[in-house]
PDB file of C-alpha atoms in Angstrom:
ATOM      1  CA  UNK I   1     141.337  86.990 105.230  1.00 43.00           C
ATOM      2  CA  UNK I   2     137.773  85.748 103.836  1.00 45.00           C
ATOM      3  CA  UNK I   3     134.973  88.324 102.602  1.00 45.00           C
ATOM      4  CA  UNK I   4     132.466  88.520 105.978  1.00 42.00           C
ATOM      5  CA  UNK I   5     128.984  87.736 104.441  1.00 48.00           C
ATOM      6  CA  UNK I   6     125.901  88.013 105.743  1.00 47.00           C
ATOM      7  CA  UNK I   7     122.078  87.532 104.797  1.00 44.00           C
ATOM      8  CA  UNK I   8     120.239  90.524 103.661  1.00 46.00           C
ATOM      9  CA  UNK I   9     116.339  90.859 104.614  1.00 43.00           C
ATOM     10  CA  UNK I  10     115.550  88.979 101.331  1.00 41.00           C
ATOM     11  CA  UNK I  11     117.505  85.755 102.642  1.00 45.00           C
ATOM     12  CA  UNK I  12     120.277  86.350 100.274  1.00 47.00           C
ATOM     13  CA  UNK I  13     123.910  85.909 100.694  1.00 47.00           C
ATOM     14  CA  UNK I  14     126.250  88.933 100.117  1.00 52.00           C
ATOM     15  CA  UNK I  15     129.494  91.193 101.392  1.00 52.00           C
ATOM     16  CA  UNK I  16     128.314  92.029 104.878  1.00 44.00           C
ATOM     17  CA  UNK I  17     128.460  95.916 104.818  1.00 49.00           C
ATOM     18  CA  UNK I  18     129.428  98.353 107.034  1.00 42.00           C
ATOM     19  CA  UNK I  19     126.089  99.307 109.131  1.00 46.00           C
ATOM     20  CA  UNK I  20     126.074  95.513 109.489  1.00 43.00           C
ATOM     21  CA  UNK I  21     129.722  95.170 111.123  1.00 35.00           C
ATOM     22  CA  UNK I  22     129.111  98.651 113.282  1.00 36.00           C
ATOM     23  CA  UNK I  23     125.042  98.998 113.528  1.00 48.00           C
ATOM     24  CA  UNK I  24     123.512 102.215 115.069  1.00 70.00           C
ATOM     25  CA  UNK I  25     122.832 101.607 118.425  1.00 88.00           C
ATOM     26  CA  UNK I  26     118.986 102.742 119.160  1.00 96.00           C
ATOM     27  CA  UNK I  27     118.081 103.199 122.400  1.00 97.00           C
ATOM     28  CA  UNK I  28     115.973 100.167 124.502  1.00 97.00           C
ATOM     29  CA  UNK I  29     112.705 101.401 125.240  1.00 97.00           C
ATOM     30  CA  UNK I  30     111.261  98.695 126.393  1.00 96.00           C
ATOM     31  CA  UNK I  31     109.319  99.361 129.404  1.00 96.00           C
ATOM     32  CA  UNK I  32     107.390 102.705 127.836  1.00 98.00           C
ATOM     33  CA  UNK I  33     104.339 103.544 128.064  1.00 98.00           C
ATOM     34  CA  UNK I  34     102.475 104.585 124.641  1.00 98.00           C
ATOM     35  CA  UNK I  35      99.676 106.603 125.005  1.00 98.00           C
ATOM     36  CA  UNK I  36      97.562 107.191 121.482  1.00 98.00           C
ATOM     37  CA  UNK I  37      94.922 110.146 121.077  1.00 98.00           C
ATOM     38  CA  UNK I  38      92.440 109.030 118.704  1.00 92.00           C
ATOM     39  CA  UNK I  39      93.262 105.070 119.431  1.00 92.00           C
ATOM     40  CA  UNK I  40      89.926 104.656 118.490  1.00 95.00           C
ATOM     41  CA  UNK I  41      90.315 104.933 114.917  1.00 95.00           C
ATOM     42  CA  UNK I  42      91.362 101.671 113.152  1.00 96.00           C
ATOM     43  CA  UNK I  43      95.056 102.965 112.697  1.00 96.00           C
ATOM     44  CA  UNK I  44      95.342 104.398 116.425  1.00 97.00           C
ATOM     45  CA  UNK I  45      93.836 101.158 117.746  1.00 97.00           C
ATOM     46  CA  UNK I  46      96.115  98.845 115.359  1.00 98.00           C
ATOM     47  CA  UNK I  47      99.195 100.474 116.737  1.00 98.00           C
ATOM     48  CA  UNK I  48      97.813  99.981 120.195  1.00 98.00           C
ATOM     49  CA  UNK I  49      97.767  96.499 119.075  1.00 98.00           C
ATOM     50  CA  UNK I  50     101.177  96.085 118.263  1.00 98.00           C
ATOM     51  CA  UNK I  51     102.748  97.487 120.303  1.00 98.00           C
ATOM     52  CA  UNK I  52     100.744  95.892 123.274  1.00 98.00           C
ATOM     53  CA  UNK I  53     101.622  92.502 121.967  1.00 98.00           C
ATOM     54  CA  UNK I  54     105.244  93.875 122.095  1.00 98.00           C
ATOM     55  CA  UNK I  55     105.023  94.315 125.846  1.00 97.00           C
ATOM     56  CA  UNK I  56     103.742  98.064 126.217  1.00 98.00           C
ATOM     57  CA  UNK I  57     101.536  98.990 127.865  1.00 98.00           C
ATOM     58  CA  UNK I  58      98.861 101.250 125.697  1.00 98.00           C
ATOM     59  CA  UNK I  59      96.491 103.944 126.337  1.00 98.00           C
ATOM     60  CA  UNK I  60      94.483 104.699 124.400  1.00 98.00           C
ATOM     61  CA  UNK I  61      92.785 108.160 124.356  1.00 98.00           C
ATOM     62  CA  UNK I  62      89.286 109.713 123.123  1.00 97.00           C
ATOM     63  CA  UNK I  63      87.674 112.778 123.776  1.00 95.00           C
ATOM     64  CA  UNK I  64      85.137 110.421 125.676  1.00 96.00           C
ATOM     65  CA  UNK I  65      86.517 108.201 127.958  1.00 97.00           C
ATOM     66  CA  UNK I  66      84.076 105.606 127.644  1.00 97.00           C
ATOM     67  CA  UNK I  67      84.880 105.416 123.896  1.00 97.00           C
ATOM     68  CA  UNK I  68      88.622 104.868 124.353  1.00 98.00           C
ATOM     69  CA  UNK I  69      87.297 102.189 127.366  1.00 97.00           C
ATOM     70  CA  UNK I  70      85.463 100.303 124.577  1.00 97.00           C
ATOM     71  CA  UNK I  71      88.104 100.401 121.904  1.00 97.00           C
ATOM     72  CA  UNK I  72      90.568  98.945 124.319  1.00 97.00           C
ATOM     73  CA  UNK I  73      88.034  96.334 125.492  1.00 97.00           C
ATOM     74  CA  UNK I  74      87.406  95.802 121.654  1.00 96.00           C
ATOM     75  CA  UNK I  75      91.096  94.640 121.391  1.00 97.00           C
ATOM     76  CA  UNK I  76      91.154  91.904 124.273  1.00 94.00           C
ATOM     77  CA  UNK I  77      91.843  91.359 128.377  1.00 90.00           C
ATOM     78  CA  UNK I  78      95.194  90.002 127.985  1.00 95.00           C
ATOM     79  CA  UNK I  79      96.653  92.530 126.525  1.00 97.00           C
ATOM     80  CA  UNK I  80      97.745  95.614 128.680  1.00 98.00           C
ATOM     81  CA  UNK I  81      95.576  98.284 127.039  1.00 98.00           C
ATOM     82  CA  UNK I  82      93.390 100.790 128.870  1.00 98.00           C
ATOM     83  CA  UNK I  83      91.635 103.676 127.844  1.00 98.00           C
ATOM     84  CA  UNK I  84      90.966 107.020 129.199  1.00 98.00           C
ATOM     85  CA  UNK I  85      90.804 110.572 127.903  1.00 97.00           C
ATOM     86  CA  UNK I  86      92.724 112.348 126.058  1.00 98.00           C
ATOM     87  CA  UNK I  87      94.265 114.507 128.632  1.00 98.00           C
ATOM     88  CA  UNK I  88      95.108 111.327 130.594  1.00 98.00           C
ATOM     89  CA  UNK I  89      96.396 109.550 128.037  1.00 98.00           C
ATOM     90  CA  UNK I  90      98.739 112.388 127.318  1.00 98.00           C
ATOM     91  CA  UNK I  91      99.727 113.016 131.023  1.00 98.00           C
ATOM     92  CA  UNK I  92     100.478 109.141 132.113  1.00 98.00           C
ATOM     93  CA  UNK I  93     102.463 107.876 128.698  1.00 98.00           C
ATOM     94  CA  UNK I  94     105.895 108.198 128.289  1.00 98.00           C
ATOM     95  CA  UNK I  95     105.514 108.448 124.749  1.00 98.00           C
ATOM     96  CA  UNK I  96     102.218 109.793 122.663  1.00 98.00           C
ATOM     97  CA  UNK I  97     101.264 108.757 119.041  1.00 98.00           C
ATOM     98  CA  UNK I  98      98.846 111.338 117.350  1.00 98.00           C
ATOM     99  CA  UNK I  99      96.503 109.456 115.093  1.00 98.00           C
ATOM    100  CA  UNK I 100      93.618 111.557 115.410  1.00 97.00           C
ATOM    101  CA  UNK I 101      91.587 112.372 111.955  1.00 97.00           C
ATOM    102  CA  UNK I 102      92.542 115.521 110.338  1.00 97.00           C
ATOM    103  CA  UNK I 103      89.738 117.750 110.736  1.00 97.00           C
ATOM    104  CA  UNK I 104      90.348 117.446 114.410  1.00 97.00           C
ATOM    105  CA  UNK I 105      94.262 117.774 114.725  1.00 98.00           C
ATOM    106  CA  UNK I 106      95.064 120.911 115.615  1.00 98.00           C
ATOM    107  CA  UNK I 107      92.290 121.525 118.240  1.00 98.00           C
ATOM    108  CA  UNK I 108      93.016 117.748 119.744  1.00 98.00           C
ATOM    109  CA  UNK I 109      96.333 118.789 120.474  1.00 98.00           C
ATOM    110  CA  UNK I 110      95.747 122.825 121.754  1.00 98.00           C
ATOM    111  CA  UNK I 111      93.455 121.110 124.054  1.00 98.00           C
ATOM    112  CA  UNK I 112      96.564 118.773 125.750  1.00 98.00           C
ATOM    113  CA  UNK I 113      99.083 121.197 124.832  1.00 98.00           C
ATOM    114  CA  UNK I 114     100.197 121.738 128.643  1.00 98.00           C
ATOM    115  CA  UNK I 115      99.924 117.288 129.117  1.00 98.00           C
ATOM    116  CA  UNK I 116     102.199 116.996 125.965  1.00 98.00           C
ATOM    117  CA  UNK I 117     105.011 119.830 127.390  1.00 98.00           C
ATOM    118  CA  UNK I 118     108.690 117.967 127.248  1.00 98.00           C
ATOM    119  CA  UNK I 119     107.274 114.909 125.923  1.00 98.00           C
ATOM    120  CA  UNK I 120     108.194 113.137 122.386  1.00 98.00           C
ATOM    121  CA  UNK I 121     105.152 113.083 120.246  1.00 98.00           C
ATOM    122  CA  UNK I 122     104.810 111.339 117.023  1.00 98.00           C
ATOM    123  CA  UNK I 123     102.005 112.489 114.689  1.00 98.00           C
ATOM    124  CA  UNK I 124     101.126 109.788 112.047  1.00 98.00           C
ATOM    125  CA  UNK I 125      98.408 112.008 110.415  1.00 98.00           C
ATOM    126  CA  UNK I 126      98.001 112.812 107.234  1.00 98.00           C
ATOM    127  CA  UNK I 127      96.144 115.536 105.676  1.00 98.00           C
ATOM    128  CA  UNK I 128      93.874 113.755 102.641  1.00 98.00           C
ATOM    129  CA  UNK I 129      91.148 114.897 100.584  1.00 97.00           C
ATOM    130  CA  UNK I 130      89.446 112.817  98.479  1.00 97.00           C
ATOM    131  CA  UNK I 131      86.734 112.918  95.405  1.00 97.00           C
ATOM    132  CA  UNK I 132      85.740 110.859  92.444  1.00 97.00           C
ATOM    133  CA  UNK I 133      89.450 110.493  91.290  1.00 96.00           C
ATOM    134  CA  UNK I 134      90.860 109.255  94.432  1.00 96.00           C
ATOM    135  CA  UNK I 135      92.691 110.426  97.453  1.00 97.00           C
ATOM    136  CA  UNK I 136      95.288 113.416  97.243  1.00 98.00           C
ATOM    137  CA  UNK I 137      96.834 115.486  99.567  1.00 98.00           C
ATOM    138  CA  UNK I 138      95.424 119.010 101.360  1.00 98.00           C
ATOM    139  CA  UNK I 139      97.395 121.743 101.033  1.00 97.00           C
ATOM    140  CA  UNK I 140      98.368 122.813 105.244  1.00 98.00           C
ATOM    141  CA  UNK I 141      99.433 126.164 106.323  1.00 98.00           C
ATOM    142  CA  UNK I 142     102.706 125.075 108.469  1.00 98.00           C
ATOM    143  CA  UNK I 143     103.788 122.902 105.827  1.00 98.00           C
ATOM    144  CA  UNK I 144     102.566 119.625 106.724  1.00 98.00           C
ATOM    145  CA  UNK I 145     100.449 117.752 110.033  1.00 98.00           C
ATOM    146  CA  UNK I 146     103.609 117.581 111.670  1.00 98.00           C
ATOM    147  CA  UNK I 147     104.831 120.871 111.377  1.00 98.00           C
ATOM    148  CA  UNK I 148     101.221 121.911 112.440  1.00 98.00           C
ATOM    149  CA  UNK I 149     102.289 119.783 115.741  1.00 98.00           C
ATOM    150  CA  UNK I 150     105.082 121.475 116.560  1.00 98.00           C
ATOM    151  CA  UNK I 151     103.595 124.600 116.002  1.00 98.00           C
ATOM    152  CA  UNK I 152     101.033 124.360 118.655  1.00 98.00           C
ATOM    153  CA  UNK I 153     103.402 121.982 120.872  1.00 98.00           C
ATOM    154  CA  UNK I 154     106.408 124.689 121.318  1.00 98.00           C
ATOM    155  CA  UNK I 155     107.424 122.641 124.688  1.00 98.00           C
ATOM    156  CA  UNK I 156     107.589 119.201 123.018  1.00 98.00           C
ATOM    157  CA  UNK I 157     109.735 116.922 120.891  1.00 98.00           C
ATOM    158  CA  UNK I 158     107.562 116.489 117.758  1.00 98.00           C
ATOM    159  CA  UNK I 159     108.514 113.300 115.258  1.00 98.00           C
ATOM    160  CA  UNK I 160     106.651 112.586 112.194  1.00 98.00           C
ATOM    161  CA  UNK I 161     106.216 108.387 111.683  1.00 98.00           C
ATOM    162  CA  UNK I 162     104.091 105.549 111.025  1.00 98.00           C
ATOM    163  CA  UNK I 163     102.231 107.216 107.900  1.00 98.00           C
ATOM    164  CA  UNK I 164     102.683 104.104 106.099  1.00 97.00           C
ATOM    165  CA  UNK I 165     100.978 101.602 107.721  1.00 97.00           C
ATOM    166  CA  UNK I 166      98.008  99.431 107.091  1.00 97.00           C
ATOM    167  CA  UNK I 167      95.297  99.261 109.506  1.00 96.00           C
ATOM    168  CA  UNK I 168      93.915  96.463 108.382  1.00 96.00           C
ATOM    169  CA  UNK I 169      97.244  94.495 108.512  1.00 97.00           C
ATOM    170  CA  UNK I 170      97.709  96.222 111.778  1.00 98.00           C
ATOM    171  CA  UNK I 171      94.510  94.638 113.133  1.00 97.00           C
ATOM    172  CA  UNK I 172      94.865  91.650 111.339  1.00 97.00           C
ATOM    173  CA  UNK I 173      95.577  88.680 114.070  1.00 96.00           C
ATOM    174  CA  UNK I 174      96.842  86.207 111.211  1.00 97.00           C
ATOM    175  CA  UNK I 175      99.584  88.917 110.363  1.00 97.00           C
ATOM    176  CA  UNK I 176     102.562  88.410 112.526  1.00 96.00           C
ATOM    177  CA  UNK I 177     104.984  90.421 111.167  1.00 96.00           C
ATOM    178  CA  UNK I 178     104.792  93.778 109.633  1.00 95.00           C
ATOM    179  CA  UNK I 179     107.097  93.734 106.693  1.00 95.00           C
ATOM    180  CA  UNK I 180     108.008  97.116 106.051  1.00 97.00           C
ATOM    181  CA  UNK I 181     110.200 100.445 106.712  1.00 98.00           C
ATOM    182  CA  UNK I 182     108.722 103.176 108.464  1.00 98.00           C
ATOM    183  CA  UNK I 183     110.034 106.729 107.620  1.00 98.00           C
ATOM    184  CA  UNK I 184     110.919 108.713 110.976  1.00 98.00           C
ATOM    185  CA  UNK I 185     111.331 112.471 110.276  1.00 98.00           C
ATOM    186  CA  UNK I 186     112.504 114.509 112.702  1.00 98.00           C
ATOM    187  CA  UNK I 187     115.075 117.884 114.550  1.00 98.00           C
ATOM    188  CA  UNK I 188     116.015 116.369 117.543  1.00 98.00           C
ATOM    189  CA  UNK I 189     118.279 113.045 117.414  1.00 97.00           C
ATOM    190  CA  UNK I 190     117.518 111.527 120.229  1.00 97.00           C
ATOM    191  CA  UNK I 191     113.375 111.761 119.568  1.00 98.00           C
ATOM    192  CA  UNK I 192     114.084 110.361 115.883  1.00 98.00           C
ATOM    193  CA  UNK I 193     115.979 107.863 117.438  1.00 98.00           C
ATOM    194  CA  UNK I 194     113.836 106.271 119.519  1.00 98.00           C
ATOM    195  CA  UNK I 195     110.773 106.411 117.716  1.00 98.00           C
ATOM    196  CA  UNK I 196     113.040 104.375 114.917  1.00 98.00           C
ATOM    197  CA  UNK I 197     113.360 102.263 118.212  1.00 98.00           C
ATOM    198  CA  UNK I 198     109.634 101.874 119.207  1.00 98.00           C
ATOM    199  CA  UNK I 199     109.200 101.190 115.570  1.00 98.00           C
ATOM    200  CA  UNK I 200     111.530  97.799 115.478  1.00 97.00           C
ATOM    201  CA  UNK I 201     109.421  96.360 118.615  1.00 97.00           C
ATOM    202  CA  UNK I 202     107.174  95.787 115.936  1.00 98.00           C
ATOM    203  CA  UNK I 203     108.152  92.372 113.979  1.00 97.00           C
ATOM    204  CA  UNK I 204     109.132  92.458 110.735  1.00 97.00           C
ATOM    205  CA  UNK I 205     108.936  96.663 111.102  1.00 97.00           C
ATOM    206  CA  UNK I 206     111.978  98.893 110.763  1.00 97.00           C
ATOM    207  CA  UNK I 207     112.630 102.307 111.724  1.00 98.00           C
ATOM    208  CA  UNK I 208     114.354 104.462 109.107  1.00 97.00           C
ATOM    209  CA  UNK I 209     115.702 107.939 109.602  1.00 98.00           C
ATOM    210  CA  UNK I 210     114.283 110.419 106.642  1.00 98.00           C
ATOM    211  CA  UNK I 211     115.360 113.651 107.426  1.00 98.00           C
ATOM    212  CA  UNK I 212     114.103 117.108 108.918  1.00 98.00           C
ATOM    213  CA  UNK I 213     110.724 117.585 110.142  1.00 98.00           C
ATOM    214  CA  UNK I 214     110.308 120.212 107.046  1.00 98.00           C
ATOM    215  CA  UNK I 215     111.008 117.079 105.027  1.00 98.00           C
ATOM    216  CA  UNK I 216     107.518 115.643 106.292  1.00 98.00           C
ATOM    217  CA  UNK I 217     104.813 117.113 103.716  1.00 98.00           C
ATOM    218  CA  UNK I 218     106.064 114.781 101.169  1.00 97.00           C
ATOM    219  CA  UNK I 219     105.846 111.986 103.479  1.00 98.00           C
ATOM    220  CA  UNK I 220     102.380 112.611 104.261  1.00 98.00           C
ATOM    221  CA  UNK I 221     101.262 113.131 100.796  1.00 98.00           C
ATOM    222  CA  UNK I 222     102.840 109.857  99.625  1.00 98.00           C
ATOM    223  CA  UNK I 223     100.305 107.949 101.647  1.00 98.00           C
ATOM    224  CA  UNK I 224      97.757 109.197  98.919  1.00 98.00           C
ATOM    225  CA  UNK I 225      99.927 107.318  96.490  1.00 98.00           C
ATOM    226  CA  UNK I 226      99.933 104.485  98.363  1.00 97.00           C
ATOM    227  CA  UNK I 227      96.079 104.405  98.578  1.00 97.00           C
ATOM    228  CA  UNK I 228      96.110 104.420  94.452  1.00 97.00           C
ATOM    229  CA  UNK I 229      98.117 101.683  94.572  1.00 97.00           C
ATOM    230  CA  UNK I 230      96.073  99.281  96.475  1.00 97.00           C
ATOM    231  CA  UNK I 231      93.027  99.909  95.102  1.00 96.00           C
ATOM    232  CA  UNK I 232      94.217  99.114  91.710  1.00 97.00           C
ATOM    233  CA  UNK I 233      96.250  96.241  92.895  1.00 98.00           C
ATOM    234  CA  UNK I 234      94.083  95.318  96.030  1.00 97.00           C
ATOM    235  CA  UNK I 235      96.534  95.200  98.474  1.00 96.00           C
ATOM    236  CA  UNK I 236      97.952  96.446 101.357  1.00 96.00           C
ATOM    237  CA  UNK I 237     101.356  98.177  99.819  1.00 95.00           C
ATOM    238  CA  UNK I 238     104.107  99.788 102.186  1.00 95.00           C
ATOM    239  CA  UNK I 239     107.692 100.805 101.732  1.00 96.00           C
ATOM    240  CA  UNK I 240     111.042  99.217 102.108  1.00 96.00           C
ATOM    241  CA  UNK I 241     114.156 101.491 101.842  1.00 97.00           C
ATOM    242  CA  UNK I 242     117.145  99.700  99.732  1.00 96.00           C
ATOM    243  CA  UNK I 243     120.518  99.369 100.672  1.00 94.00           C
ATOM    244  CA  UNK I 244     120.249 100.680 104.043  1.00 92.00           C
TER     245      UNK I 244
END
């Protein structure tokens, strides 16, 4: 019986292996709606972006509503973004993307703690200093901005993604797809699972399991890698996992 072959994501021909014949199914979550507390930082209102254009529909939260109101108007009146507060945008989304800046993390989400009980939360922050040599990564008392999430969220289902992502290419209109892996840390299988879901609604974007949601200092602390690398290389770098 012939070899099955199939294309890899580089366009080349090879044995087809066996995630290919039997994929992991991921849940369909079309049909959620993200809500993003500090969507109106470039990164909060680039994933608003995306995942609008995907057919979500966004909310974008502030601690002033008429901020969040002008970052979704800032992004267009076709797509189906709206903004509110933060305890709004916690209460009415089905799903709720931290990107709030550090210095503000742990009081942002003591202050929607009761909004946020049962819900899946994924906290993209990461904890950076930086000085005359660059950016590098603050030392945090739980372990890591995630870990600091599901410290003070004891009732929710805390996931740590979507470090790795440009904001510029996220807000960039002549970018269509995305082309990278994003690292989805997590304890609870389900939650990891369909944030690695929410992540492929993305084109060109790819959810990858990375382990335990101890695992996600190291995570957060690579971003300040990533930063080196495109400012000597002026780009936009992200990661792609091999052979998975």
């Amino acid at each position: 019986m012939p070899e099955e072959r199939a294309r890899n994501r580089f366009g080349r021909l090879g044995p087809m292996t066996e995630q290919q014949r039997t994929p992991h199914d991921l849940p369909d979550v079309t049909g959620l709606t993200i809500g993003i507390l500090g969507g109106t930082g470039d990164q909060g209102k680039g994933l608003a972006r995306r995942f609008a254009l995907a057919g979500h529909q966004v909310i974008i939260g502030s601690r002033k509503a008429e901020r969040a109101r002008e970052a979704a108007a800032d992004l267009g009146e076709d797509l189906p973004v709206r903004g509110a507060e933060n305890a709004v945008a916690a209460a009415e989304a089905d799903v709720v993307i931290v990107a709030v800046p550090w210095e503000g993390h742990k009081a942002t989400l003591e202050s929607v703690r009761a909004e946020l009980d049962g819900k899946i939360v994924v906290d993209c922050v990461n904890p950076l200093g930086f000085d005359k040599r660059g950016a590098y990564p603050l030392p945090v008392e739980e372990g890591s901005a995630a870990e600091q999430a599901a410290a003070v969220l004891p009732g929710s289902r805390v996931v740590a993604a979507f470090h790795h992502v440009s904001a510029k290419l996220l807000l960039d209109p002549a970018v269509d797809a995305m082309e990278l892996d994003v690292l989805v840390l997590g304890d609870d299988r389900e939650a990891t699972d369909l944030v690695q879901a929410l992540a492929g609604r993305i084109p060109g974007m790819r959810g990858v399991y990375g382990g335990r949601l101890r695992n996600a200092h190291q995570v957060e602390a690579f971003t300040a890698n990533l930063i080196s690398i495109n400012r000597r290389y002026k780009a936009h770098a992200g990661l792609r996992v091999t052979d998975v």
